[in-house]
Coordinates of C-alpha atoms in Angstrom, one line a residue:
M1 CA -117.2 50.3 90.1
S2 CA -117.5 50.8 86.3
S3 CA -120.4 49.7 84.2
T4 CA -119.9 46.9 81.7
L5 CA -122.3 48.4 79.2
E6 CA -120.9 50.9 76.8
R7 CA -122.7 54.1 76.5
T8 CA -124.3 54.9 73.2
A9 CA -126.1 57.8 71.8
R10 CA -129.8 57.5 71.8
P11 CA -131.5 57.2 68.5
R12 CA -132.7 60.6 67.2
R13 CA -135.1 61.5 64.5
S14 CA -133.2 62.6 61.4
R15 CA -134.0 66.0 59.9
T16 CA -132.4 68.4 57.5
R17 CA -129.8 70.8 58.8
S18 CA -131.9 73.9 58.5
R19 CA -135.6 74.4 59.0
T20 CA -135.6 77.4 56.7
V21 CA -137.0 76.8 53.3
N22 CA -136.4 78.8 50.1
S23 CA -139.4 80.6 48.8
R24 CA -138.8 79.6 45.2
P25 CA -140.9 76.8 43.6
V26 CA -140.0 73.2 44.3
L27 CA -137.3 71.8 42.0
A28 CA -138.5 68.6 40.3
L29 CA -135.8 66.1 39.4
S30 CA -137.7 65.1 36.3
T31 CA -137.0 68.5 34.8
L32 CA -133.3 67.9 35.0
K33 CA -131.2 65.8 32.7
P34 CA -130.1 62.4 34.1
H35 CA -126.4 63.4 34.3
Q36 CA -127.3 66.5 36.3
Y37 CA -128.3 64.6 39.5
D38 CA -127.2 61.5 41.4
L39 CA -129.6 59.4 43.3
R40 CA -127.2 56.9 44.9
P41 CA -127.9 56.7 48.6
A42 CA -124.2 57.4 49.5
C43 CA -124.1 60.7 47.7
A44 CA -127.5 62.0 46.7
S45 CA -126.7 65.3 45.0
L46 CA -127.6 67.5 42.0
I47 CA -126.2 70.4 40.1
C48 CA -127.6 73.7 41.4
P49 CA -129.5 75.3 38.4
D50 CA -128.4 78.7 39.6
C51 CA -124.7 78.5 40.4
K52 CA -123.8 75.2 38.5
T53 CA -122.1 73.5 41.4
W54 CA -122.7 70.0 42.7
V55 CA -124.7 70.2 46.0
P56 CA -125.9 67.4 48.3
I57 CA -129.6 66.7 48.9
T58 CA -130.5 66.3 52.5
G59 CA -133.5 64.6 53.9
L60 CA -133.9 62.3 50.9
Q61 CA -135.8 59.8 53.1
T62 CA -138.0 62.4 54.7
K63 CA -141.1 64.3 53.6
S64 CA -139.1 67.4 52.6
P65 CA -135.8 66.8 50.8
K66 CA -133.9 70.0 50.0
V67 CA -130.7 71.4 48.6
V68 CA -128.0 72.0 51.2
P69 CA -127.1 75.7 51.8
H70 CA -124.0 76.1 49.7
D71 CA -121.4 78.6 48.4
T72 CA -120.9 79.4 44.8
G73 CA -117.5 78.7 43.2
R74 CA -114.8 76.1 43.9
T75 CA -113.6 75.2 47.3
W76 CA -110.4 76.9 48.5
K77 CA -110.2 78.7 45.1
D78 CA -112.9 81.3 45.0
A79 CA -114.4 83.6 47.6
A80 CA -117.1 82.1 49.8
V81 CA -120.3 83.7 48.5
R82 CA -123.6 82.0 49.5
C83 CA -125.8 80.9 46.7
R84 CA -129.0 82.9 47.6
L85 CA -131.2 81.5 44.9
G86 CA -130.5 77.8 45.3
S87 CA -129.8 77.2 49.0
N88 CA -132.5 75.4 51.0
R89 CA -134.6 74.9 48.0
L90 CA -137.1 72.1 48.2
V91 CA -136.6 69.1 45.9
N92 CA -139.3 66.9 44.5
V93 CA -137.9 63.4 43.9
D94 CA -140.3 62.2 41.3
V95 CA -137.8 59.9 39.6
K96 CA -137.2 56.3 40.7
V97 CA -133.6 55.2 41.1
R98 CA -134.0 52.3 38.6
Q99 CA -135.5 54.6 36.0
W100 CA -132.7 57.2 36.5
E101 CA -130.0 54.5 36.1
E102 CA -131.7 53.2 32.9
R103 CA -131.8 56.7 31.5
L104 CA -128.2 57.3 32.4
T105 CA -127.0 54.1 30.8
D106 CA -129.1 54.6 27.7
G107 CA -127.6 58.1 27.2
N108 CA -124.1 56.6 27.7
L109 CA -124.8 53.9 25.1
E110 CA -125.9 56.5 22.6
T111 CA -122.8 58.6 22.9
V112 CA -120.1 56.0 23.7
H113 CA -119.6 54.9 20.0
R114 CA -119.4 58.4 18.5
R115 CA -116.2 59.3 16.8
R116 CA -114.6 62.6 17.3
T117 CA -114.4 64.8 14.3
T118 CA -111.1 65.3 12.6
V119 CA -109.8 68.7 13.0
R120 CA -109.1 70.4 9.7
R121 CA -106.5 73.1 10.3
K122 CA -106.7 76.3 8.2
P123 CA -103.6 77.0 6.2
Q124 CA -101.3 79.5 7.9
V125 CA -101.3 82.8 5.9
A126 CA -98.2 84.9 6.1
P127 CA -98.8 88.2 7.9
A128 CA -99.0 91.3 5.8
P129 CA -96.0 93.5 5.8
A130 CA -96.1 96.8 7.6
V131 CA -96.8 100.0 5.6
S132 CA -93.2 101.2 6.2
Q133 CA -91.9 98.0 4.7
I134 CA -94.1 98.4 1.6
A135 CA -92.9 102.0 1.2
A136 CA -89.3 100.9 1.5
Q137 CA -89.8 98.2 -1.1
K138 CA -91.3 100.7 -3.6
Q139 CA -88.4 103.0 -3.1
T140 CA -85.8 100.3 -3.8
V141 CA -87.8 99.3 -7.0
L142 CA -88.0 102.9 -8.2
K143 CA -84.2 103.4 -7.6
A144 CA -83.5 100.3 -9.6
L145 CA -85.6 101.5 -12.4
Y146 CA -83.9 105.0 -12.5
A147 CA -80.5 103.3 -12.4
E148 CA -81.5 101.2 -15.5
R149 CA -82.8 104.2 -17.4
R150 CA -79.6 106.2 -16.7
A151 CA -77.5 103.3 -17.8
S152 CA -79.2 102.9 -21.1

């Protein structure tokens, strides 16, 4: 006889993946520029200040949010080298989501109407002739001068 109730996983307390913590000082989000981190709940992430790659923030709802252990470089392109300085570093979320969104849109409004500068190309200069070419030209000029003197 089978049970009519479906089995479900029991609710578990959420925690970050690793209990280890980096010994470096806590990274405050207020020290970063608004385009260097993302506080949307679906993809809370930031740019690692050490290796300049986008890294998720785990445990955003808990007491100790931190940067996920990550590799430097691009996925499937570079060698997998662990970022020793930025992995498992604690993050201080001292910016509210609404404040972050306002700073992000204000920065966009400032830069969206900028015109790009016109590129002024430098005139192309003909390359200088080689020394052997200069010597050959001098010899032909001298031969022409000698021929004129003999003719006169």
